[in-house]
mmCIF file of C-alpha atoms and ligand atoms in Angstrom:
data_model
loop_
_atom_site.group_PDB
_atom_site.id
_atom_site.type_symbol
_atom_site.label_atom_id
_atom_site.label_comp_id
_atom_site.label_asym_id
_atom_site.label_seq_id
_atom_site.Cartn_x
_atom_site.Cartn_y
_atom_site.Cartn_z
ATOM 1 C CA UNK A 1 231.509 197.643 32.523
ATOM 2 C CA UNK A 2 233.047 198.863 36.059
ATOM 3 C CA UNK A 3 234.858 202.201 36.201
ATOM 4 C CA UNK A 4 238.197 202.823 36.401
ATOM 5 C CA UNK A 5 237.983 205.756 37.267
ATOM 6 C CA UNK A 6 234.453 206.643 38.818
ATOM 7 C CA UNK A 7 234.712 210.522 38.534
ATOM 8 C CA UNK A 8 235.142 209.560 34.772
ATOM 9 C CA UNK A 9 230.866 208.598 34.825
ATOM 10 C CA UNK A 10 229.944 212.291 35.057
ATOM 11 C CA UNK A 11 230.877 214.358 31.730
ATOM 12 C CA UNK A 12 234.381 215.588 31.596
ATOM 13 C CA UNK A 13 233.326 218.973 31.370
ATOM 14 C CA UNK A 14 231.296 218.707 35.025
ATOM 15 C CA UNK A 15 235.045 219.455 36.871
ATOM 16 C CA UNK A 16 236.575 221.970 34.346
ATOM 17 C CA UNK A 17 237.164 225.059 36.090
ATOM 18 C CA UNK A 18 237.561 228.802 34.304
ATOM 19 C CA UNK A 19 241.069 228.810 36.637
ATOM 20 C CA UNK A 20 242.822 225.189 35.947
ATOM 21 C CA UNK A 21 246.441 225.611 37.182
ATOM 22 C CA UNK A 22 247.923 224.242 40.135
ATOM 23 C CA UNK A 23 245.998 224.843 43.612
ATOM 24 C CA UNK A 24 248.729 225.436 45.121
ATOM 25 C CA UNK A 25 249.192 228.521 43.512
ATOM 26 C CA UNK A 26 245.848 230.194 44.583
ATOM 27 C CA UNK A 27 245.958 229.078 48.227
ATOM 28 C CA UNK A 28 249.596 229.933 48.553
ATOM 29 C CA UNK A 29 248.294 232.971 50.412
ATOM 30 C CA UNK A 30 246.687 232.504 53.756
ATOM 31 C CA UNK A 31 243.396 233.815 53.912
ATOM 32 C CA UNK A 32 242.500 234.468 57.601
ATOM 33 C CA UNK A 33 238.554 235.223 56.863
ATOM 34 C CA UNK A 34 235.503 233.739 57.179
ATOM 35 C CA UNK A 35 234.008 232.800 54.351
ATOM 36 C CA UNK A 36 230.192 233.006 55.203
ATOM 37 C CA UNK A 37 228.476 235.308 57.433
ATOM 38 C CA UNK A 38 227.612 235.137 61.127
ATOM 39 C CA UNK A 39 224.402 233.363 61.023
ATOM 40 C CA UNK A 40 225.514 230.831 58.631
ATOM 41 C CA UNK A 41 228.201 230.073 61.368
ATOM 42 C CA UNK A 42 225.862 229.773 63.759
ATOM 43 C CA UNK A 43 223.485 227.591 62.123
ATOM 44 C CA UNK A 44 226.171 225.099 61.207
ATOM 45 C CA UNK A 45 227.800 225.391 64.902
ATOM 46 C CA UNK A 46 224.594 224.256 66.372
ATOM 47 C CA UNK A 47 223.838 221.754 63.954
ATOM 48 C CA UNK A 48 227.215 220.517 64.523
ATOM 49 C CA UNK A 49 226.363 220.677 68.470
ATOM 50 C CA UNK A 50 223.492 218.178 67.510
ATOM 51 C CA UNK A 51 224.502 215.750 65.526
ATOM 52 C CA UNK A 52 228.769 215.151 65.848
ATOM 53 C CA UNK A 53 229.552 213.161 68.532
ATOM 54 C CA UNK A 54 231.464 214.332 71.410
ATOM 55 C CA UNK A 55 235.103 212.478 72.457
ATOM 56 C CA UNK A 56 235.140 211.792 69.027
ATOM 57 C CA UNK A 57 237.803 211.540 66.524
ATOM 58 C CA UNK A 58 236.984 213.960 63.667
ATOM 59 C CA UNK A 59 238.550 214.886 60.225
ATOM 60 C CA UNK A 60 237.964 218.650 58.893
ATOM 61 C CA UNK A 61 238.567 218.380 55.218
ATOM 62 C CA UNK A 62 239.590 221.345 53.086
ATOM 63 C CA UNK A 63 240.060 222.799 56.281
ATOM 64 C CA UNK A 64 241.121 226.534 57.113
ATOM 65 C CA UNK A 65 242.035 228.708 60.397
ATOM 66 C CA UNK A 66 237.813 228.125 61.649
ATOM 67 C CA UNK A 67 236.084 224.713 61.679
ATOM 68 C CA UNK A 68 233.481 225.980 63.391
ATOM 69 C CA UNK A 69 232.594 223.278 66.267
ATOM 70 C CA UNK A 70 230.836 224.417 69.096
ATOM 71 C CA UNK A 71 232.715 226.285 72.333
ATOM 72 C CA UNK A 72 233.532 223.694 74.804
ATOM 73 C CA UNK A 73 232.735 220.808 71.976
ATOM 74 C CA UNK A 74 234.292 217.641 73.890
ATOM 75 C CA UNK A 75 236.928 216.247 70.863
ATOM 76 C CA UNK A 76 238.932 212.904 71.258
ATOM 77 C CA UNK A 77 241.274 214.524 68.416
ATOM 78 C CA UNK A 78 240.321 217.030 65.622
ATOM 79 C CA UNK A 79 243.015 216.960 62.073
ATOM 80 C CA UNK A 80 242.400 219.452 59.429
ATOM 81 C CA UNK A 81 243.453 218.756 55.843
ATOM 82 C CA UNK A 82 243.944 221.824 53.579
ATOM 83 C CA UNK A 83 246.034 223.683 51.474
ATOM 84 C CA UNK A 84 247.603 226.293 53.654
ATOM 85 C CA UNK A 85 249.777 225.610 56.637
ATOM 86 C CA UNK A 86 249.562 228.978 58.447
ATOM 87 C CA UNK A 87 245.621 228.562 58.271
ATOM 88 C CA UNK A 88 245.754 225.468 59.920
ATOM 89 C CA UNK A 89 248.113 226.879 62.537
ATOM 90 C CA UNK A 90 245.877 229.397 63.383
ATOM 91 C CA UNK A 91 242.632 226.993 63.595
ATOM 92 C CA UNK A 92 242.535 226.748 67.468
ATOM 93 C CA UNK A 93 240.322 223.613 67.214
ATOM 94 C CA UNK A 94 242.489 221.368 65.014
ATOM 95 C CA UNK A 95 245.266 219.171 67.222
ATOM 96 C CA UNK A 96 247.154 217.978 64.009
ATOM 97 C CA UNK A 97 246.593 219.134 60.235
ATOM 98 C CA UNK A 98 248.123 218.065 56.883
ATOM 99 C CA UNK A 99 249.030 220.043 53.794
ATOM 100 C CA UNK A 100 247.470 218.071 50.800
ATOM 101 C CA UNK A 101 246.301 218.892 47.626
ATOM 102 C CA UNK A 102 242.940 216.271 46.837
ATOM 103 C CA UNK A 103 242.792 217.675 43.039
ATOM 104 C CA UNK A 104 246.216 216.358 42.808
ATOM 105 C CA UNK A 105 246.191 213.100 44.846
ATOM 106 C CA UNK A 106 242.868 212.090 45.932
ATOM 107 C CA UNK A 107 244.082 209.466 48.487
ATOM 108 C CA UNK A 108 243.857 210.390 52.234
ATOM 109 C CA UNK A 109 247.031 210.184 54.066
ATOM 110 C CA UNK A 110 245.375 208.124 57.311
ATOM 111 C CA UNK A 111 244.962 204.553 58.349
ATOM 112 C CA UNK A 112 241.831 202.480 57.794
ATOM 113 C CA UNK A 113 238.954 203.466 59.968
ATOM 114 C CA UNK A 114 240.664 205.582 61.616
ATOM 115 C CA UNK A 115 238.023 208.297 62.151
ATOM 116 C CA UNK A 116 234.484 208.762 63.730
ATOM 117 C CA UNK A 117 233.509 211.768 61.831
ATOM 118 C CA UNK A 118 234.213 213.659 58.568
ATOM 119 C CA UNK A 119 232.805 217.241 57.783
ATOM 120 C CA UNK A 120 233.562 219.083 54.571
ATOM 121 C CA UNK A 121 232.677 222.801 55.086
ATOM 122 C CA UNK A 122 232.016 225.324 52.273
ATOM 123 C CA UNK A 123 234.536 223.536 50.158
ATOM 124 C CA UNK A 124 233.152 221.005 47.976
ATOM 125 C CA UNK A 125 232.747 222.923 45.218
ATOM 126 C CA UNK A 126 236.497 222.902 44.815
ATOM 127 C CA UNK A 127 236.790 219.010 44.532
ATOM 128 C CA UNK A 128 237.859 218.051 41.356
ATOM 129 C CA UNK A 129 237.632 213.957 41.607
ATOM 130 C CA UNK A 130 234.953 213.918 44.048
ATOM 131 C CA UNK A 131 233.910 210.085 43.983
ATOM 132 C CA UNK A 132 237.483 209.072 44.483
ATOM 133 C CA UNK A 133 237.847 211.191 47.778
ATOM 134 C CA UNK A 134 234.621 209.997 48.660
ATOM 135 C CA UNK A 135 235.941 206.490 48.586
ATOM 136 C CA UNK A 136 238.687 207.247 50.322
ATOM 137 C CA UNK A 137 236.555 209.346 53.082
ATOM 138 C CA UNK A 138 234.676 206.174 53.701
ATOM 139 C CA UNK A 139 237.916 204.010 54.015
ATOM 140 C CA UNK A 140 239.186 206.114 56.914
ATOM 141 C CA UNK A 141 236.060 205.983 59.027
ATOM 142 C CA UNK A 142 234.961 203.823 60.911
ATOM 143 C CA UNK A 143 231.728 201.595 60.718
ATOM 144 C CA UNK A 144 228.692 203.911 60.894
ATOM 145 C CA UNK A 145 230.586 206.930 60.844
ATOM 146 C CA UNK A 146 229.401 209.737 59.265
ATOM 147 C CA UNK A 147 230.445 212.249 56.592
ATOM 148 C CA UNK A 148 228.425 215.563 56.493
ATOM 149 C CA UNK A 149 228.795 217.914 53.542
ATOM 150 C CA UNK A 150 228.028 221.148 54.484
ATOM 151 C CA UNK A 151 227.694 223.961 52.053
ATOM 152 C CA UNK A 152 226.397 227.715 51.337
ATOM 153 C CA UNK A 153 226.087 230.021 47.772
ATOM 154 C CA UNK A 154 229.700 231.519 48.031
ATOM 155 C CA UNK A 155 232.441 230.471 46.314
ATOM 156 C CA UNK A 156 236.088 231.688 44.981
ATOM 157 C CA UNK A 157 234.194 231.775 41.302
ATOM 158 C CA UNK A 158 237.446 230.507 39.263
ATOM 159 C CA UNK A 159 238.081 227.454 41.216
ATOM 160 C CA UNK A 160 234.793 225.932 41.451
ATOM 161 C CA UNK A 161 234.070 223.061 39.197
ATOM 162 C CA UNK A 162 231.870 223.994 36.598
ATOM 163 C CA UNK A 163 229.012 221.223 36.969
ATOM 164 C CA UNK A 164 228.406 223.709 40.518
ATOM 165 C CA UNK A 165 228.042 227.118 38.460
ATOM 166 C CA UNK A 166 225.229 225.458 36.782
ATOM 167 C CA UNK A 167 222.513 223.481 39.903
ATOM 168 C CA UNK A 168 220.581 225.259 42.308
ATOM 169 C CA UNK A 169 220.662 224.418 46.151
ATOM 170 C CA UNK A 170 218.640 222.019 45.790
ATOM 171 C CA UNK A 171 220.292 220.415 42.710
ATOM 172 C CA UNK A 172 223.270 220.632 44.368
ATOM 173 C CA UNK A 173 222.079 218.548 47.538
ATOM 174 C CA UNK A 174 221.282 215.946 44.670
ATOM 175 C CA UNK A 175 224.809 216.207 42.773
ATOM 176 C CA UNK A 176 226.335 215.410 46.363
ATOM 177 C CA UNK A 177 224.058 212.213 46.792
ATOM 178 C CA UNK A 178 225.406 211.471 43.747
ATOM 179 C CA UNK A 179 228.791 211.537 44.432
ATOM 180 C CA UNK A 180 228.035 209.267 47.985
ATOM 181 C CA UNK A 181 226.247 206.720 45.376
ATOM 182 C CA UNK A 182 228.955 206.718 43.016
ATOM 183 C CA UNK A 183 231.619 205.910 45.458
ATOM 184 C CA UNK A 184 229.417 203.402 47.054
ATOM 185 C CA UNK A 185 228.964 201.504 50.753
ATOM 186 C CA UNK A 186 227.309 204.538 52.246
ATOM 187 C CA UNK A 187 223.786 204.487 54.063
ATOM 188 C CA UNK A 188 220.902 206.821 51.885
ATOM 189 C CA UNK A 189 222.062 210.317 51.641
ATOM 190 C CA UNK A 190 220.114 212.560 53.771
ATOM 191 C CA UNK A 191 220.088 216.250 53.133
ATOM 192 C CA UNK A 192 219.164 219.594 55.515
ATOM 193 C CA UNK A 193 218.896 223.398 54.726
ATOM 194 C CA UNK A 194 219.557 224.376 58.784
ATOM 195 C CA UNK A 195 220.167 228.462 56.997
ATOM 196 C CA UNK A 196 218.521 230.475 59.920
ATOM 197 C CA UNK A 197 214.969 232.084 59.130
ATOM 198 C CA UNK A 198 215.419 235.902 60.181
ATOM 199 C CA UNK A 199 214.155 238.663 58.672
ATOM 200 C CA UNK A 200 217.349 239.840 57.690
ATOM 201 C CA UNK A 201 219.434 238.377 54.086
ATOM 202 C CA UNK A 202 221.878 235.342 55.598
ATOM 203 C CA UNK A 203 223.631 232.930 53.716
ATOM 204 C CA UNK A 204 222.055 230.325 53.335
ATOM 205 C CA UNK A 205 223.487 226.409 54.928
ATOM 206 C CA UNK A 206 222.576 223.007 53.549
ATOM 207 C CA UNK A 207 223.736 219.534 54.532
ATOM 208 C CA UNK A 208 224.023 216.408 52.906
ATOM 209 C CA UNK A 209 225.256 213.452 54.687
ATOM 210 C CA UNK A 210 225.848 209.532 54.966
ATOM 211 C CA UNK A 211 227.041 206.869 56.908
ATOM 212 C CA UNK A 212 229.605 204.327 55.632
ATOM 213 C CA UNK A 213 227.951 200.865 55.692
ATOM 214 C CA UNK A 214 230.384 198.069 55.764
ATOM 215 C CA UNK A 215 230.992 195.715 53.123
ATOM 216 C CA UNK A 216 230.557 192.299 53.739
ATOM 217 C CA UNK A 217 234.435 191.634 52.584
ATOM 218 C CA UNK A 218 235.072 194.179 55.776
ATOM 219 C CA UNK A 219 235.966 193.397 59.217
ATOM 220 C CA UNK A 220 233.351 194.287 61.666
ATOM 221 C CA UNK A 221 235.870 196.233 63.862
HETATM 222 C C1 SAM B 1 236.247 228.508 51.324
HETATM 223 S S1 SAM B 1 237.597 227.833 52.198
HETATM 224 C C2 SAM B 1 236.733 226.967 53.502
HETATM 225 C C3 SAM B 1 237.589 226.711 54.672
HETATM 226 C C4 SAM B 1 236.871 226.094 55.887
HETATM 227 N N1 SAM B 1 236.424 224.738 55.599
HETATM 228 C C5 SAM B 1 235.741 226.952 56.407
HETATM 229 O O1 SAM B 1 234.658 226.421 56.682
HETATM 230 O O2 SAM B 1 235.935 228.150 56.568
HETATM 231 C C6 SAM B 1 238.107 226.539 51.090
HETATM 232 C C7 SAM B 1 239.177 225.638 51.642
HETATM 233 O O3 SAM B 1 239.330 224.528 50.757
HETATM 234 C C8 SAM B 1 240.659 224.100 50.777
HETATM 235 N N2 SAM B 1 240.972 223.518 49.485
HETATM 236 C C9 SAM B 1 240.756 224.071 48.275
HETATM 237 N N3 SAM B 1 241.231 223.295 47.294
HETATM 238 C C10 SAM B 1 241.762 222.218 47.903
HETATM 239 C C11 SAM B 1 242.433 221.062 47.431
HETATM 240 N N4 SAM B 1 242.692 220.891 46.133
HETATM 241 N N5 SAM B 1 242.840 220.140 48.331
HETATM 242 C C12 SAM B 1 242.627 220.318 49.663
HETATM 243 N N6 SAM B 1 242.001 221.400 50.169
HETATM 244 C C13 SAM B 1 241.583 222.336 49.299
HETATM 245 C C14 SAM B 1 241.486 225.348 51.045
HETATM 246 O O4 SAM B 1 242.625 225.044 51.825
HETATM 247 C C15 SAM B 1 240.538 226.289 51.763
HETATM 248 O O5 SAM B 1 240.888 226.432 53.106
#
């Protein structure tokens, strides 16, 4: 039997959250804070300096006033999608941004392979219909192009999904291979924990990612 809807193959329960109402509510205010601490920043700017490509066109979902790309970090074009407008504004490293709400409408508003690189940071907890933006994430790169998953141990409590309250780190790497299999056409999931080893308490950073393989149906570009 195929899926209709393929967020509807995990039990309903996984994306309940203990605050359901409209996200546009919460993120009405703008919230002009970081939302992990200074290490965690740094491990995911240099592990951003090693692996996005430069002159690239990139697309930083759930996006907020940092994205957190290396100084100097040579971008073709960088667009933020998020909830809050003046956030966006004040992100110095996005060139465009769009107000969207994914829990509502799941489709991407941007042509077919249209992007080189996707990063989701510290956010994916918050995605109520995960496999469906994951299909559309892999629609609007292009061939090869990856999309890295990047996430910590913090989270706005009430508005993550409740499947995420429940796995550890490393559970969770697994739960987002699962949504990359789900959606399907993406290369084997590889995952990272690039959290800094100090002697000091940091949050911690992990990384799943994939590349979007084409279908045979596709054009080759
Ligand atoms: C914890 S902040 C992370 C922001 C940024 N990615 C960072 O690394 O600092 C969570 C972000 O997810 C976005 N977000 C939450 N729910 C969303 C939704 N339903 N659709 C689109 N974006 C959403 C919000 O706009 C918010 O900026």
């Amino acid at each position: 039997m195929t899926d209709q809807n393929p967020t509807q193959s995990f039990p309903e329960n996984y994306f309940q959250r203990a605050d359901g109402s409209d996200d546009r509510l919460f993120y009405t205010q703008p919230r002009l804070l970081v939302h992990i601490d200074d290490h965690a920043i740094a491990a995911i700017r240099s592990f951003f300096q090693e692996h996005l490509p430069q002159n690239a066109t990139i697309l930083d979902l759930m996006s907020s006033w940092r994205s957190h790309l290396p100084d100097d970090f040579l971008t073709e074009k960088v667009v933020g999608l998020g909830m809050n407008d003046v956030e966006m504004r004040e992100n110095p490293q996005l060139d465009e941004w769009v107000v969207h709400d994914l829990n509502s409408d799941p489709h991407l508003p941007f042509e077919t392979g249209s992007f080189d690189t996707v990063v989701v940071t510290v956010s994916i907890q918050y995605m109520t219909r995960p496999v469906e933006v994951f299909s559309e994430v892999r629609r609007i790169l292009k061939n090869d192009g990856a999309f890295y998953v990047i996430y910590s141990n913090r989270m706005f409590p009430t508005k993550a999904v409740a499947i995420w309250h429940n796995l550890n780190d490393n559970e969770r790497a697994q739960l987002i291979a699962s949504y990359f299999v789900k959606s399907e056409g993406w290369s084997q999931p590889t995952a990272w924990d690039v959290s800094l080893k100090l002697n000091i308490k940091t949050d911690p950073v992990f990384i799943v990612s994939a590349n979007k393989l084409r279908f045979p149906s596709e054009p080759s570009e």
